Amino acid sequence: PHQKITTDTTEFKYYEIDNKGRMVIKKLYLDPFLDMFNGEILSYSITQTPSAIGILSAQKKAIEITSDCPYRRTFHSDRGWAYQMNSYSYALKENKIFQSMSRKGNCLDNSVMENLFGLLKTEMYYKHEFSSVEHLIKEIEEYIDYYNNRRIKCKLKGLSPVQYRIQSTRVA
């Protein structure tokens, strides 16, 4: 656990009614950090604009959570602007974390995150119409809790990501 982490950003759309009664489409951005050992979402930020502050705060929490790893840690991402920021790279270097990035134009290199986004959107997002930012944020946070603690996976021996991590650390 906590050795190989991956991250990316995904976008959600929702609508609000403005003061003239018109429907206005808005966007929300999710930046999760996922442990490739068990698929657990370790940290995340949700922002209304693509935000360095959001990504860096989620990164900071992921760094803290993974600090118990006795092996070299690797944080993987695509080549998006956020992961090329000096502050993002510097935080990894300061904590002796190896930075890995996908090849240019190859989304398959980050298929673990793309799979998570597909599950989240299929199981939670596409089934609903969201008419407020608060409603969408609440549903995303509830899904992340469900995904980490109750959603079982065959490849994790029928356990949730958190259950699998706990069981595997007891055995070690």
Coordinates of C-alpha atoms in Angstrom, one line a residue:
P1 CA 0.0 0.0 0.0
H2 CA 0.9 3.6 -0.6
Q3 CA 3.8 2.9 -3.0
K4 CA 2.3 3.7 -6.4
I5 CA -0.3 6.5 -6.6
T6 CA -2.0 7.9 -9.7
T7 CA -4.0 11.0 -10.3
D8 CA -5.9 12.9 -12.9
T9 CA -8.7 15.5 -13.3
T10 CA -12.2 14.9 -14.4
E11 CA -15.0 17.3 -15.2
F12 CA -18.7 17.2 -14.2
K13 CA -21.4 19.4 -15.6
Y14 CA -24.5 20.5 -13.6
Y15 CA -27.0 23.3 -14.1
E16 CA -28.3 26.2 -12.0
I17 CA -31.1 28.6 -12.6
D18 CA -29.9 32.2 -12.8
N19 CA -31.8 35.2 -11.3
K20 CA -33.7 35.6 -14.7
G21 CA -34.9 32.0 -14.6
R22 CA -32.6 30.7 -17.3
M23 CA -30.7 27.4 -17.0
V24 CA -27.0 27.9 -16.9
I25 CA -24.6 25.0 -17.3
K26 CA -21.7 25.0 -14.8
K27 CA -18.7 22.7 -14.3
L28 CA -17.1 21.0 -11.3
Y29 CA -13.6 19.4 -11.2
L30 CA -12.5 16.3 -9.2
D31 CA -8.8 15.7 -8.6
P32 CA -8.4 12.3 -6.8
F33 CA -5.2 10.6 -5.8
L34 CA -5.7 6.8 -6.0
D35 CA -3.5 4.0 -4.6
M36 CA -2.8 1.5 -7.3
F37 CA -2.3 -1.3 -4.7
N38 CA -6.0 -1.5 -3.9
G39 CA -7.8 1.2 -5.9
E40 CA -8.5 3.3 -2.8
I41 CA -9.0 7.0 -3.2
L42 CA -6.6 8.5 -0.7
S43 CA -7.4 12.1 -1.1
Y44 CA -9.2 14.4 -3.5
S45 CA -10.2 18.0 -4.1
I46 CA -13.4 19.3 -5.7
T47 CA -13.3 22.7 -7.3
Q48 CA -15.5 24.8 -9.5
T49 CA -12.6 25.8 -11.8
P50 CA -9.4 23.9 -12.7
S51 CA -7.3 24.9 -9.7
A52 CA -3.7 24.5 -8.7
I53 CA -4.8 25.1 -5.1
G54 CA -7.2 22.2 -5.2
I55 CA -4.7 19.8 -6.8
L56 CA -1.8 20.8 -4.5
S57 CA -4.0 20.4 -1.4
A58 CA -5.1 16.9 -2.5
Q59 CA -1.4 16.1 -3.3
K60 CA -0.3 17.3 0.1
K61 CA -2.8 15.0 1.8
A62 CA -1.8 12.1 -0.4
I63 CA 1.9 12.7 0.5
E64 CA 1.0 12.7 4.2
I65 CA -1.1 9.5 4.0
T66 CA 1.6 7.6 2.0
S67 CA 4.5 8.7 4.2
D68 CA 4.3 5.3 6.0
C69 CA 5.5 3.5 2.9
P70 CA 9.0 2.0 3.5
Y71 CA 9.6 1.8 -0.3
R72 CA 10.2 4.4 -2.9
R73 CA 6.9 6.1 -3.7
T74 CA 5.8 6.9 -7.2
F75 CA 3.1 9.4 -8.1
H76 CA 1.9 9.0 -11.7
S77 CA -0.2 11.4 -13.8
D78 CA -0.7 12.5 -17.4
R79 CA 1.1 15.5 -18.8
G80 CA -1.5 18.0 -17.8
W81 CA -0.6 21.5 -16.8
A82 CA -1.1 20.9 -13.1
Y83 CA 1.4 18.0 -12.9
Q84 CA 4.0 20.1 -14.7
M85 CA 3.8 23.0 -12.2
N86 CA 7.0 23.6 -10.3
S87 CA 5.2 23.5 -7.0
Y88 CA 3.7 20.1 -7.8
S89 CA 7.1 18.6 -8.8
Y90 CA 8.9 20.3 -5.9
A91 CA 6.6 18.8 -3.3
L92 CA 7.3 15.4 -4.7
K93 CA 11.1 15.9 -4.8
E94 CA 11.0 17.3 -1.2
N95 CA 9.4 14.1 -0.1
K96 CA 11.6 11.8 -2.1
I97 CA 8.7 10.7 -4.3
F98 CA 9.4 9.7 -7.9
Q99 CA 7.3 11.6 -10.5
S100 CA 6.0 9.4 -13.4
M101 CA 4.1 10.9 -16.3
S102 CA 2.3 9.3 -19.2
R103 CA 3.6 9.4 -22.7
K104 CA 2.3 12.3 -24.7
G105 CA -1.1 11.6 -26.1
N106 CA -1.4 8.2 -24.6
C107 CA -4.4 7.9 -22.2
L108 CA -3.8 4.2 -21.8
D109 CA -0.8 5.0 -19.6
N110 CA -3.3 6.3 -16.9
S111 CA -6.0 3.7 -17.5
V112 CA -6.4 3.1 -13.7
M113 CA -7.7 6.6 -13.3
E114 CA -9.7 6.6 -16.5
N115 CA -11.4 3.4 -15.2
L116 CA -12.3 5.0 -11.9
F117 CA -13.8 8.0 -13.7
G118 CA -15.8 5.6 -15.9
L119 CA -17.2 3.8 -12.8
L120 CA -17.9 7.0 -10.9
K121 CA -19.8 8.5 -13.8
T122 CA -21.6 5.3 -14.8
E123 CA -22.6 4.4 -11.3
M124 CA -23.4 7.8 -9.8
Y125 CA -23.3 10.8 -12.3
Y126 CA -25.1 9.7 -15.4
K127 CA -28.1 8.4 -13.5
H128 CA -29.0 11.9 -12.1
E129 CA -29.6 15.4 -13.1
F130 CA -27.8 17.8 -10.8
S131 CA -29.3 21.3 -10.2
S132 CA -26.9 22.6 -7.7
V133 CA -23.2 22.5 -6.9
E134 CA -24.0 21.4 -3.3
H135 CA -26.0 18.4 -4.6
L136 CA -23.3 17.3 -7.0
I137 CA -20.5 17.6 -4.4
K138 CA -22.5 15.7 -1.8
E139 CA -23.1 12.8 -4.3
I140 CA -19.4 12.7 -5.3
E141 CA -18.3 12.6 -1.7
E142 CA -20.9 9.9 -0.9
Y143 CA -19.8 7.8 -3.9
I144 CA -16.1 8.1 -2.9
D145 CA -17.0 6.8 0.6
Y146 CA -19.0 4.0 -0.9
Y147 CA -16.3 3.2 -3.4
N148 CA -13.5 3.0 -0.7
N149 CA -15.5 1.3 2.0
R150 CA -18.3 -0.8 0.6
R151 CA -17.9 -1.4 -3.1
I152 CA -16.4 -4.8 -3.5
K153 CA -14.0 -5.9 -6.2
C154 CA -13.3 -9.5 -7.5
K155 CA -9.6 -8.7 -7.9
L156 CA -9.5 -7.7 -4.2
K157 CA -11.0 -11.1 -3.2
G158 CA -14.5 -9.7 -2.8
L159 CA -13.4 -6.9 -0.4
S160 CA -13.6 -3.2 -0.7
P161 CA -10.4 -1.2 -1.2
V162 CA -10.1 -0.2 2.5
Q163 CA -11.0 -3.7 3.7
Y164 CA -8.3 -5.2 1.4
R165 CA -5.6 -2.7 2.6
I166 CA -6.4 -3.5 6.2
Q167 CA -6.4 -7.2 5.7
S168 CA -3.1 -7.1 3.7
T169 CA -1.3 -5.0 6.3
R170 CA -2.3 -7.4 9.1
V171 CA -0.8 -10.3 7.2
A172 CA 2.5 -8.5 6.5

